[in-house]
Coordinates of C-alpha atoms and ligand atoms in Angstrom, one line a residue:
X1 CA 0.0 0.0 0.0
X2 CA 1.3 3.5 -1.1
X3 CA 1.2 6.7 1.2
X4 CA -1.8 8.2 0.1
X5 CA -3.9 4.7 0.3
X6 CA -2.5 4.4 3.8
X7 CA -3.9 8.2 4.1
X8 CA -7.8 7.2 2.4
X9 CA -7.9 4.2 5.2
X10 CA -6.6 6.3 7.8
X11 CA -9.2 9.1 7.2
X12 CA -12.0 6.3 7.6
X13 CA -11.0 5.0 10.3
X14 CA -10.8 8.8 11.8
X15 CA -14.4 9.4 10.6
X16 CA -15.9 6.2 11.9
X17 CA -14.5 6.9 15.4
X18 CA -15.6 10.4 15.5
X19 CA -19.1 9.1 14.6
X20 CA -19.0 6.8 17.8
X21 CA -17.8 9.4 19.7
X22 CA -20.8 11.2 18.2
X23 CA -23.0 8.6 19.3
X24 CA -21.7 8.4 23.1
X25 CA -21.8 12.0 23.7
X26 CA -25.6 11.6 22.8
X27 CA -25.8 8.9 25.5
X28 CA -24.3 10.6 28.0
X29 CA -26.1 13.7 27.2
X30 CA -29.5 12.1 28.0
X31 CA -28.0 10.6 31.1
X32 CA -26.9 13.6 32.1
X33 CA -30.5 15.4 31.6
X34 CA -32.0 12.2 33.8
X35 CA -29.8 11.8 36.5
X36 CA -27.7 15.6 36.1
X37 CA -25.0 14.3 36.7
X38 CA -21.7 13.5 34.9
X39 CA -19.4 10.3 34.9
X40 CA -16.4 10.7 36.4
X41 CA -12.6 9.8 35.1
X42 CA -9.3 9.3 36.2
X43 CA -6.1 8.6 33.6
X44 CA -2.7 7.1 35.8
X45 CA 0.2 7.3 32.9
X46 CA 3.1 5.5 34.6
X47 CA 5.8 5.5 31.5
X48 CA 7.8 8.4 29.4
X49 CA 6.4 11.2 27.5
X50 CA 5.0 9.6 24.9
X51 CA 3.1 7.5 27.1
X52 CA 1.5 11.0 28.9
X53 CA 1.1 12.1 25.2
X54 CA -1.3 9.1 24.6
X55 CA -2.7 9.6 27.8
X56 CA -3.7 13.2 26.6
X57 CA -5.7 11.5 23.5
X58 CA -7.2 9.5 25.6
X59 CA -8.3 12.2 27.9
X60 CA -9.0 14.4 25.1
X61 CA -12.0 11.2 23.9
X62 CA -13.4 11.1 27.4
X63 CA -14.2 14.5 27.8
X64 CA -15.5 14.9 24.1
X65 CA -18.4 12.0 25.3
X66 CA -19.2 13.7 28.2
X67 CA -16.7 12.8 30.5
X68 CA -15.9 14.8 33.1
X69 CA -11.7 14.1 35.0
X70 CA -11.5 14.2 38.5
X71 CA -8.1 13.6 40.7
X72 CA -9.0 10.7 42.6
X73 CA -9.2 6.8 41.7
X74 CA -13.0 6.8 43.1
X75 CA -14.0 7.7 39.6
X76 CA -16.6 5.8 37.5
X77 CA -14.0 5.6 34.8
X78 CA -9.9 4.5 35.7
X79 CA -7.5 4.0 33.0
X80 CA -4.1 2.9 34.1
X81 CA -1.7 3.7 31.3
X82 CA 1.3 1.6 31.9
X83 CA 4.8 1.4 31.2
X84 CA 7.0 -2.0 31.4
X85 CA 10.5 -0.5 30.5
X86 CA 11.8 -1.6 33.7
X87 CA 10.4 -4.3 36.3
X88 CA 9.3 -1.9 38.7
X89 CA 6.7 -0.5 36.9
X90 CA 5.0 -3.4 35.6
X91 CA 5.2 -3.9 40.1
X92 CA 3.6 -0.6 40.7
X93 CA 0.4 -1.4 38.2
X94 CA -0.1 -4.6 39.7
X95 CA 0.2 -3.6 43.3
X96 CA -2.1 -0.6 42.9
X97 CA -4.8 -3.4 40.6
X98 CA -5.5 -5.0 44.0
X99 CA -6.7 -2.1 45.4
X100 CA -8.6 -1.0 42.1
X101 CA -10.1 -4.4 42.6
X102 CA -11.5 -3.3 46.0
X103 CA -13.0 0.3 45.0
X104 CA -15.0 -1.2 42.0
X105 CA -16.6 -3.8 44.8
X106 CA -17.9 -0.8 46.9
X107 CA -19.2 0.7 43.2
X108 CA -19.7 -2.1 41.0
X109 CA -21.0 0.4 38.4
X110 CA -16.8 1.6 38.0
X111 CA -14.7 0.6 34.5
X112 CA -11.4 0.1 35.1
X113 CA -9.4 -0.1 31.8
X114 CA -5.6 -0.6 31.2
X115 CA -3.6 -0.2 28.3
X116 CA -0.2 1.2 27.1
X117 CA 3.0 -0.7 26.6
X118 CA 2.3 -3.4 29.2
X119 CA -0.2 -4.5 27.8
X120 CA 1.8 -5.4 24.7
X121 CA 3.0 -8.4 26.5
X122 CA 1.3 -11.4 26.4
X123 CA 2.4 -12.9 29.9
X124 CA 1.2 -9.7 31.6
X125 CA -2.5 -10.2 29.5
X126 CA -2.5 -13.9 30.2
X127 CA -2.6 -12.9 34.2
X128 CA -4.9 -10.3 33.8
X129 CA -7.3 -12.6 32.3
X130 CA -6.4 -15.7 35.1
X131 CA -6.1 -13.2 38.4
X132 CA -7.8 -9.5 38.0
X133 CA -11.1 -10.7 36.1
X134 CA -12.8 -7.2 37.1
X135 CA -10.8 -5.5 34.4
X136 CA -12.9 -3.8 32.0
X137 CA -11.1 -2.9 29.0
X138 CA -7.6 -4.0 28.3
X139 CA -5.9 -2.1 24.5
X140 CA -2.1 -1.8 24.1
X141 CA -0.4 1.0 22.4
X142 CA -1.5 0.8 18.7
X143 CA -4.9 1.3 18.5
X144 CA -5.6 4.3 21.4
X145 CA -7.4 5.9 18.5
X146 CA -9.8 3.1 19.0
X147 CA -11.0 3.6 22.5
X148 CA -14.2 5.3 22.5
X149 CA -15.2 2.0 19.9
X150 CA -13.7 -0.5 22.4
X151 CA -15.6 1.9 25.4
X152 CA -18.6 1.9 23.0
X153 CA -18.8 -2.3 22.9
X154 CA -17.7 -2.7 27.1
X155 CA -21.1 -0.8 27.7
X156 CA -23.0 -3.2 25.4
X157 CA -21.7 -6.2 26.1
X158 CA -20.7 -6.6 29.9
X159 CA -17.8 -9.1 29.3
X160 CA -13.7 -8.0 29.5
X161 CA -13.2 -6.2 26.1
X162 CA -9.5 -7.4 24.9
X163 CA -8.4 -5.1 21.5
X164 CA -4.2 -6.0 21.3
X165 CA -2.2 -5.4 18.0
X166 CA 0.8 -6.4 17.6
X167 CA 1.8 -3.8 15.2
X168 CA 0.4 -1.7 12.6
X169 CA 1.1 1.1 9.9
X170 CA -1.7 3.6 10.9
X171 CA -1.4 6.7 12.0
X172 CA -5.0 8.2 12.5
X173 CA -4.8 11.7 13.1
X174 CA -7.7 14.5 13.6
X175 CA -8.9 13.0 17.0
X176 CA -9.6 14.6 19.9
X177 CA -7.2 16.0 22.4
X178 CA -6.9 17.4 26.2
X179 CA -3.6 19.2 26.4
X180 CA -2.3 19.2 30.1
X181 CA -1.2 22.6 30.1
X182 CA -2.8 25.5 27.6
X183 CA 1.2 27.6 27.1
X184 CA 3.1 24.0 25.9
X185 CA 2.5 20.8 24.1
X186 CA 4.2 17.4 23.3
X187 CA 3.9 16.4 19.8
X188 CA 4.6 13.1 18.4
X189 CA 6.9 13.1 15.4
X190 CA 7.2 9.2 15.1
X191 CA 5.6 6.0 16.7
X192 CA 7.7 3.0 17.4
X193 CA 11.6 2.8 17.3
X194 CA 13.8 0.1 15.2
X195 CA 17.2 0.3 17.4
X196 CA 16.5 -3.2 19.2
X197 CA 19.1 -1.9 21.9
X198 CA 19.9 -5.5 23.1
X199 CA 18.6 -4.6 27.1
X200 CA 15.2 -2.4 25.6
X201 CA 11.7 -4.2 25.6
X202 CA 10.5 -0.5 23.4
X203 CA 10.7 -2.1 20.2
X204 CA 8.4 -5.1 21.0
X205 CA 6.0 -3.1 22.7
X206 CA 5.6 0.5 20.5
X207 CA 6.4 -2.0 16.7
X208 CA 8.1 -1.1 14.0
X209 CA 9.6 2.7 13.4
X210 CA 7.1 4.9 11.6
X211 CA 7.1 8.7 11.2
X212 CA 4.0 11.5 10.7
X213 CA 3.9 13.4 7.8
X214 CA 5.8 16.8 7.7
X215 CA 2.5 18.0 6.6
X216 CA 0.2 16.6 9.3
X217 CA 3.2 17.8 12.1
X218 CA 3.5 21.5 10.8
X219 CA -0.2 21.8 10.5
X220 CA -0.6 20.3 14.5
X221 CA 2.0 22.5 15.5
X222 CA 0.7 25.1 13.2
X223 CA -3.2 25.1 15.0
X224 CA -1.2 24.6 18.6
X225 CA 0.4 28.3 18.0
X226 CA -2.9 29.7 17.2
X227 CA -4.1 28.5 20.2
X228 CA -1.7 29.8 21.9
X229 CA 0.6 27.2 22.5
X230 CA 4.6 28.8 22.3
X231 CA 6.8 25.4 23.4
X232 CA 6.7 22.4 21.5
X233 CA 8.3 19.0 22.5
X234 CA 9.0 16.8 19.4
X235 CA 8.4 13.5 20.8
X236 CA 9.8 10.1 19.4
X237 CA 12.5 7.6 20.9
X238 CA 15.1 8.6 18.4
X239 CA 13.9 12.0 16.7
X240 CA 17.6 11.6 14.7
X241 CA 16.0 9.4 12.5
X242 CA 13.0 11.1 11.5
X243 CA 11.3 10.7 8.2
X244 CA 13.9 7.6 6.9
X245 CA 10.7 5.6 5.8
X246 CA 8.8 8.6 4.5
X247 CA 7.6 8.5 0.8
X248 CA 9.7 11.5 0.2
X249 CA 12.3 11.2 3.0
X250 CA 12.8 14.2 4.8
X251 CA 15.7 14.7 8.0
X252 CA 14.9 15.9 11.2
X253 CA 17.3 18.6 11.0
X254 CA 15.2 19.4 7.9
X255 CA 11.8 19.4 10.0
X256 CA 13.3 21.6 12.4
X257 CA 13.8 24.4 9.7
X258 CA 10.2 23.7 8.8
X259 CA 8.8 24.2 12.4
X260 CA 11.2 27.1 13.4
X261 CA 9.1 29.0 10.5
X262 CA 5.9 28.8 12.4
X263 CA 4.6 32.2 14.2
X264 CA 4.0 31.9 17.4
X265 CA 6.0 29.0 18.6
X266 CA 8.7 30.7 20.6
X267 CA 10.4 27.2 21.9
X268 CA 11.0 24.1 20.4
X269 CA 12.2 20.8 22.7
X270 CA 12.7 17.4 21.5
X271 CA 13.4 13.9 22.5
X272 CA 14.9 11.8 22.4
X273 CA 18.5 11.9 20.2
X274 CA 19.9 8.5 20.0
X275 CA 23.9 9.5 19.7
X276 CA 24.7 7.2 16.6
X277 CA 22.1 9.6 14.5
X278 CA 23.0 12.7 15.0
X279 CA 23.8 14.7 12.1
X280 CA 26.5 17.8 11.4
X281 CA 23.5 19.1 9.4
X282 CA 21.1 18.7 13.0
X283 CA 24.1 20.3 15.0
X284 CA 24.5 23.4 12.2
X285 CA 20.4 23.7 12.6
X286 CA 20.6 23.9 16.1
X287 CA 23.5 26.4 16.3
X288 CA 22.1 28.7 14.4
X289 CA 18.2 28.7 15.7
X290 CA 16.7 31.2 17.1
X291 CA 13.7 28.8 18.8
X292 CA 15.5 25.6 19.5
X293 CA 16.1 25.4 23.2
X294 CA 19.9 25.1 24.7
X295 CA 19.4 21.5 26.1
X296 CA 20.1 18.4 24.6
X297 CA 19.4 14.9 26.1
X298 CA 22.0 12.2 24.6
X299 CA 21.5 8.9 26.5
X300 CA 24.8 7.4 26.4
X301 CA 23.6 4.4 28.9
X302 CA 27.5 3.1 29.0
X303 CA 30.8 4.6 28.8
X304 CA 32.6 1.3 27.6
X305 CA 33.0 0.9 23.8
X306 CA 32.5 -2.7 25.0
X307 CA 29.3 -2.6 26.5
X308 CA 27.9 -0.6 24.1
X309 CA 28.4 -3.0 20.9
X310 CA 27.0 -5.6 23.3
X311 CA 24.1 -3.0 24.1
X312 CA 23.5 -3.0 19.6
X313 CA 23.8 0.6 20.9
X314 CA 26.4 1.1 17.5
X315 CA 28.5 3.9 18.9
X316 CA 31.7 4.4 21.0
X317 CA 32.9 6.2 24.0
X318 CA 35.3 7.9 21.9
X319 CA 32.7 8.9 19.0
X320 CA 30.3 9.8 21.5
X321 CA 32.5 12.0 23.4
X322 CA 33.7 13.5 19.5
X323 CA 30.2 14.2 19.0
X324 CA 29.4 15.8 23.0
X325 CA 33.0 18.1 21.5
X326 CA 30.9 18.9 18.3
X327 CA 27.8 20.0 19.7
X328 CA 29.3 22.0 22.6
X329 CA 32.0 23.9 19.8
X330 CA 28.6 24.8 17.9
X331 CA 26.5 25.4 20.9
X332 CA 28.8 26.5 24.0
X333 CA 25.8 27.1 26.1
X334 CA 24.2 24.0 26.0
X335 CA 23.2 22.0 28.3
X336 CA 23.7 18.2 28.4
X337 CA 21.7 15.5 30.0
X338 CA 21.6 11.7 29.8
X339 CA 20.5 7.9 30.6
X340 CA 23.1 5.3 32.0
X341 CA 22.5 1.8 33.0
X342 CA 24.7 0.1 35.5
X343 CA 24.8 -3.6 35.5
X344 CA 24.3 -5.0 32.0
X345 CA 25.5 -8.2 31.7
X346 CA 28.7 -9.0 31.8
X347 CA 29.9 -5.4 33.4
X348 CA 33.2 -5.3 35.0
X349 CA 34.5 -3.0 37.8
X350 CA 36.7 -1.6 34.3
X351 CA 33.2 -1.3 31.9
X352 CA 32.0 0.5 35.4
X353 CA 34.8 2.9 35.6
X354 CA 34.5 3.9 31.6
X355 CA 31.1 5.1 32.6
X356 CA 32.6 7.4 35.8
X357 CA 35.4 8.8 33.2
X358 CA 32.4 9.6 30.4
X359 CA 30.4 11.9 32.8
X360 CA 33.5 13.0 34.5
X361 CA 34.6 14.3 31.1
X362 CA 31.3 15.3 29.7
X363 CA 30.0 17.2 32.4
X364 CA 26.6 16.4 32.4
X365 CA 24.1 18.9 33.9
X366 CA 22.2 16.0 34.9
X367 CA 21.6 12.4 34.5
X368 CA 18.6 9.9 35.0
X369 CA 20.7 6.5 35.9
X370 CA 18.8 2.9 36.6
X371 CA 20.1 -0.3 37.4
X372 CA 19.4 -2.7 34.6
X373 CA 16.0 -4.6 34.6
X374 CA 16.1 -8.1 32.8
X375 CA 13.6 -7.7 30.1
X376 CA 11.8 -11.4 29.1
X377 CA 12.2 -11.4 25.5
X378 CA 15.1 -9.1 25.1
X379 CA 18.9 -10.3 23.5
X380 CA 20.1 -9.1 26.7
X381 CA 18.1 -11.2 29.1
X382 CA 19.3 -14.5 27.6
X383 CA 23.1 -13.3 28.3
X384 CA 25.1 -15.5 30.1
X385 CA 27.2 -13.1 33.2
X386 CA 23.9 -11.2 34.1
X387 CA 25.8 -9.1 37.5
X388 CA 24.4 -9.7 41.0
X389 CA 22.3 -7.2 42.7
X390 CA 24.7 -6.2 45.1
X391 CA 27.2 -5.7 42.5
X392 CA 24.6 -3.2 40.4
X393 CA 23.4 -1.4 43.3
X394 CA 26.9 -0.8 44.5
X395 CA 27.7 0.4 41.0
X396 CA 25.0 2.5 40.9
X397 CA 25.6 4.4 44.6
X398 CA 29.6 5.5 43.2
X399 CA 27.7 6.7 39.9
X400 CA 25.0 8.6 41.5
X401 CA 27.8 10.5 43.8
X402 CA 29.3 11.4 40.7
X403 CA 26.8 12.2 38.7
X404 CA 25.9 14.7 41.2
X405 CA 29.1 16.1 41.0
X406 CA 28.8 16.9 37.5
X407 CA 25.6 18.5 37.6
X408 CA 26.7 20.3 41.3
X409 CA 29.7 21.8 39.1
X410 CA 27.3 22.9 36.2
X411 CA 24.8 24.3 38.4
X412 CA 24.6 27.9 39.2
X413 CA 26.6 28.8 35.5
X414 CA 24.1 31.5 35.1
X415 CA 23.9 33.2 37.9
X416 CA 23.6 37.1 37.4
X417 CA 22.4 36.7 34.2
X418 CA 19.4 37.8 32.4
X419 CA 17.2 34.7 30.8
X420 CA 14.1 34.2 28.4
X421 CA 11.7 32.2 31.0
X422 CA 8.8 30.6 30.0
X423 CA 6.3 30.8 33.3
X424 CA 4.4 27.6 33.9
X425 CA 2.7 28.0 37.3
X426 CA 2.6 29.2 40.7
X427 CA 4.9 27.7 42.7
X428 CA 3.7 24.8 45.0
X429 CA 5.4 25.5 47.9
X430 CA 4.9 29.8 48.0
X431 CA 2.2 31.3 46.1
X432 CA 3.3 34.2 45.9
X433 CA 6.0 32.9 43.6
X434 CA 6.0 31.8 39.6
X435 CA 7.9 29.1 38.6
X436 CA 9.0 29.3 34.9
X437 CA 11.7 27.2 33.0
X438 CA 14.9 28.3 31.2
X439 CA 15.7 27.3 27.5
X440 CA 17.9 24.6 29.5
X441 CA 15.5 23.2 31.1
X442 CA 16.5 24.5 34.9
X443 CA 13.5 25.9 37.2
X444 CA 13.6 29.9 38.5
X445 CA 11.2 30.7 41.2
X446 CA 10.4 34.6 41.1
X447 CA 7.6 37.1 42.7
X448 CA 5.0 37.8 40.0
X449 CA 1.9 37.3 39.1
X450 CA -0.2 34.8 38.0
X451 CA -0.9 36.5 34.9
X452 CA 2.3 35.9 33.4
X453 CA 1.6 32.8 33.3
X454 CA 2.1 31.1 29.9
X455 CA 4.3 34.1 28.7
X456 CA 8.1 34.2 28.2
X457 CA 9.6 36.9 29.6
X458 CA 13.0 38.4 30.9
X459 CA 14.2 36.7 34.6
X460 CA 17.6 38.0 36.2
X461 CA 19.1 35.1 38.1
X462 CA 20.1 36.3 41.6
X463 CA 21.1 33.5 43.3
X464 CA 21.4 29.6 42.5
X465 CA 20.4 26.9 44.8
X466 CA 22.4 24.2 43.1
X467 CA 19.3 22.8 40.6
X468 CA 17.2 25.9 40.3
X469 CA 17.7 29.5 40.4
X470 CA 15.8 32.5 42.5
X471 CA 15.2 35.2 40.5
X472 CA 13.5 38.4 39.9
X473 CA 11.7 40.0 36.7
X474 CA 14.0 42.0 35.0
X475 CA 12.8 45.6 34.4
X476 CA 13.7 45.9 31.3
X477 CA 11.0 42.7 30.7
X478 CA 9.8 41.8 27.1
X479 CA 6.7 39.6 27.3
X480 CA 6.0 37.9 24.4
X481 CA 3.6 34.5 23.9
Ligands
SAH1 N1 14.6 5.9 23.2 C1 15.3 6.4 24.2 C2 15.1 5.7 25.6 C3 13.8 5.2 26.0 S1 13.7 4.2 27.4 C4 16.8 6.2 23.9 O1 17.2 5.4 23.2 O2 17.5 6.9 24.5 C5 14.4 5.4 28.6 C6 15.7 4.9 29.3 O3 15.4 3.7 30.1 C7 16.8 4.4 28.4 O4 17.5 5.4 27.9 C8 17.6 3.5 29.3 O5 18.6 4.2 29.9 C9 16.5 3.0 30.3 N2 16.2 1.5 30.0 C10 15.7 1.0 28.9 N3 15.6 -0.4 29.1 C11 16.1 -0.6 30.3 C12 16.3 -1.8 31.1 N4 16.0 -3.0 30.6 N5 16.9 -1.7 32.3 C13 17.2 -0.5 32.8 N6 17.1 0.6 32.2 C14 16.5 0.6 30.9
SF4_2 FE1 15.0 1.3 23.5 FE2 17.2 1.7 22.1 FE3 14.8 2.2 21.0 FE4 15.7 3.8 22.9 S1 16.6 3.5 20.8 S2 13.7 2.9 22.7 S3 16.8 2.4 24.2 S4 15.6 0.2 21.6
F3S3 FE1 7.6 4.8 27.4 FE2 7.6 2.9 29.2 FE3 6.5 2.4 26.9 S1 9.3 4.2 28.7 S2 7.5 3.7 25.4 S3 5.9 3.9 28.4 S4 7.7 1.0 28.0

């Protein structure tokens, strides 16, 4: 099937959801004028970004029937959108099931659905069905679009609705949405990722790597501006390759030049950049932007060339530290984050110490680090050497001290300097102070007002507390957004 057949399907499939949709919201409309009130929902996204971005779709269906969200589980509707990229969180959804389980028997009327990348796994569904028969509706992570349909045949049929795909090519787009916040908004570039890192369970549970159409992205990004949006985050798990499998192939660094076009979007974010494809042409694009924000996150996940071929990660420690030299000679201001794993099989105390000399040398302003969670299914789990417990969490104590290092001798670099600040919200802990966000990425608290809210405007740094800044609006403030 070419493009544009893919695109006559897709726009079918968009029109016959939107007519259930249709049909629900009539539903619930005469409930509503019998019993005045509305249903209730609650949406628990346990994974990454792109897992809050579905979650936002999801949201975005719910409150086009007639839904209305609340912030508590005792909600007529709860969707648990899971994550399984570590063992942990496939422990947190089941631990907080069993007491799902017990709120639906005080209210039989409740739904609980799951879906997300969990659900992608067969062992986890094959439980569900033996163990937690209350579930309502279980759907994985390639047919979301779906869900008022699969919501649709729950409330006709009163038996466990079960919608899994293993993969597919659609991307169904003109749905509704719920953005989170009204200033700044994620938007998916690509679906899926291809890399088969040998430890990463991603690729069996998002399928095959597929991107959006330039078109379809500017024209999101294009209606997010005029609604007032001014911060994009391009979302995919390795943006670098963006548009390879197009019908006319575009790069990202190409996009980019697209997007920074559009009026109105004052910021642009994106993540995440897998090291092995990223482009001089991406590096010249971000030097010379105006929009794209001074932060890059560049997982390197090991610092020993070693490790890394057995990770299929299909770079080194020396051509990812040349390319960490390329970026900061194009972008000296930048700031640099990352991901490391300690523990993949077969570490040594030597693979270890490669990884302390990487962020040692690269100076990251902060890392996320996990110890490595054997993934059924994965290259990496069938390894022979997988390193005890006591080894990995040992490991990962020494990295976290020096992780903190880095980012302790990175923080504070802009103190008593004037910066663009986008303001997000009051601050939690002191009304009477905004919190807003630097281009990289760093918090400033500040007296203001909550009008300022959603607008970028001029902050002077007065003091840093090691991972934020206090600050103060500087007089001389341009407000734009
Ligand atoms: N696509 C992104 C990462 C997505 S997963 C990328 O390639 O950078 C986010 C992070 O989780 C990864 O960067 C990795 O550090 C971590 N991770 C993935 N699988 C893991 C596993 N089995 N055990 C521990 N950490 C893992
Ligand atoms: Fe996982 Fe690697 Fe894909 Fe990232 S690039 S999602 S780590 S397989
Ligand atoms: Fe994201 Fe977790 Fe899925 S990290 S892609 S939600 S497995």
């Amino acid at each position: 099937m070419g493009n544009s057949d893919n695109a006559n399907v897709n726009d079918l499939e968009a029109a016959k959801q939107l007519d259930i949709i249709n049909q629900l919201r009539i539903r619930f409309d005469q409930e509503f004028e019998k019993t005045g009130k509305r249903r209730t929902y609650h949406i628990e996204t346990f994974g990454c970004q792109m897992n809050s971005r579905d979650s936002e779709k999801i949201s975005g269906i719910l409150k086009q029937i007639g839904y209305e969200e609340t912030d508590s589980e005792k909600a007529d509707l709860v969707l648990y959108n899971t994550c399984t990229v570590r063992e942990n969180a496939n422990n947190r959804v089941f631990g907080r099931l069993g007491y799902l389980g017990k709120l639906k028997k005080s209210n039989p009327g409740m739904l609980i659905a799951l879906c997300g990348c969990m659900m992608q796994e067969d062992i986890v569904v094959d439980k569900l069905k033996k163990s937690y028969r209350f579930v309502d509706i279980i759907f994985g992570t390639h047919n979301i679009f779906k869900f008022a349909e699969l919501l649709q045949t729950r409330l006709e049929s009163d038996r466990m609705v079960i919608d899994l795909w293993k993969d597919t090519d659609m991307i169904v787009e003109n749905l509704p949405n719920d953005r989170k916040y009204p200033f700044k908004a994620g938007v998916n570039i690509m679906f899926g990722c291809n890399n088969y890192c040998s430890y990463c369970i991603v690729p069996y549970v998002r399928g095959r790597e597929r991107s959006r159409n330039p078109q379809d992205i500017l024209e999101e990004i294009r209606t997010l501006a005029a609604d007032g949006v001014v911060e994009i985050m391009l979302l995919g798990q390795n943006v670098n390759s963006y548009g390879k499998n197009l019908e006319t192939p575009m790069t990202f660094a190409g996009l980019l030049i697209e997007i920074e076009k559009i009026e109105g979007i004052e910021r642009i974010r994106f993540m995440t950049s897998h090291p092995k494809d990223l482009s001089d042409e991406l590096i010249e694009v971000m030097a010379k932007s105006k929009k794209i924000c001074k932060h890059l996150h560049l997982p390197v996940q090991s610092g020993s060339s070693r490790l890394l071929k057995l990770m299929n990660r299909r770079y080194t420690k020396e051509s990812y530290l040349e390319l960490v030299r390329k970026i900061r000679a194009a972008v000296p201001d930048i700031s640099l984050t990352t991901d490391i794993i300690v523990g993949f099989p077969g570490e040594t105390e030597e693979d270890f110490l490669e990884t302390m000399e990487v962020v040692k040398q690269v100076g990251y302003d902060s890392a996320f680090t996990f110890i490595y969670s054997k993934r059924t299914g994965t290259p990496a789990a069938a390894m022979e050497n997988q390193v005890p417990e006591a080894a990995a969490m040992e490991r990962f104590d020494r990295l976290l001290k020096e992780v903190q290092q880095s980012s302790a001798r990175s923080a504070g670099k802009d103190v008593h300097t004037v910066q663009k600040v986008l303001v997000e919200e009051v601050n939690t802990q002191d009304p009477s102070l905004l919190t807003g966000r630097l281009s990289n990425n760093l918090l400033v608290h500040f007296p203001g007002d909550m009008g300022l809210i959603g607008k970028i405007i001029d902050v002077s740094l007065e003091e840093s507390k090691g991972f934020y800044y206090m600050g103060k609006i500087s007089p001389a403030a341009t407000i734009t957004g």
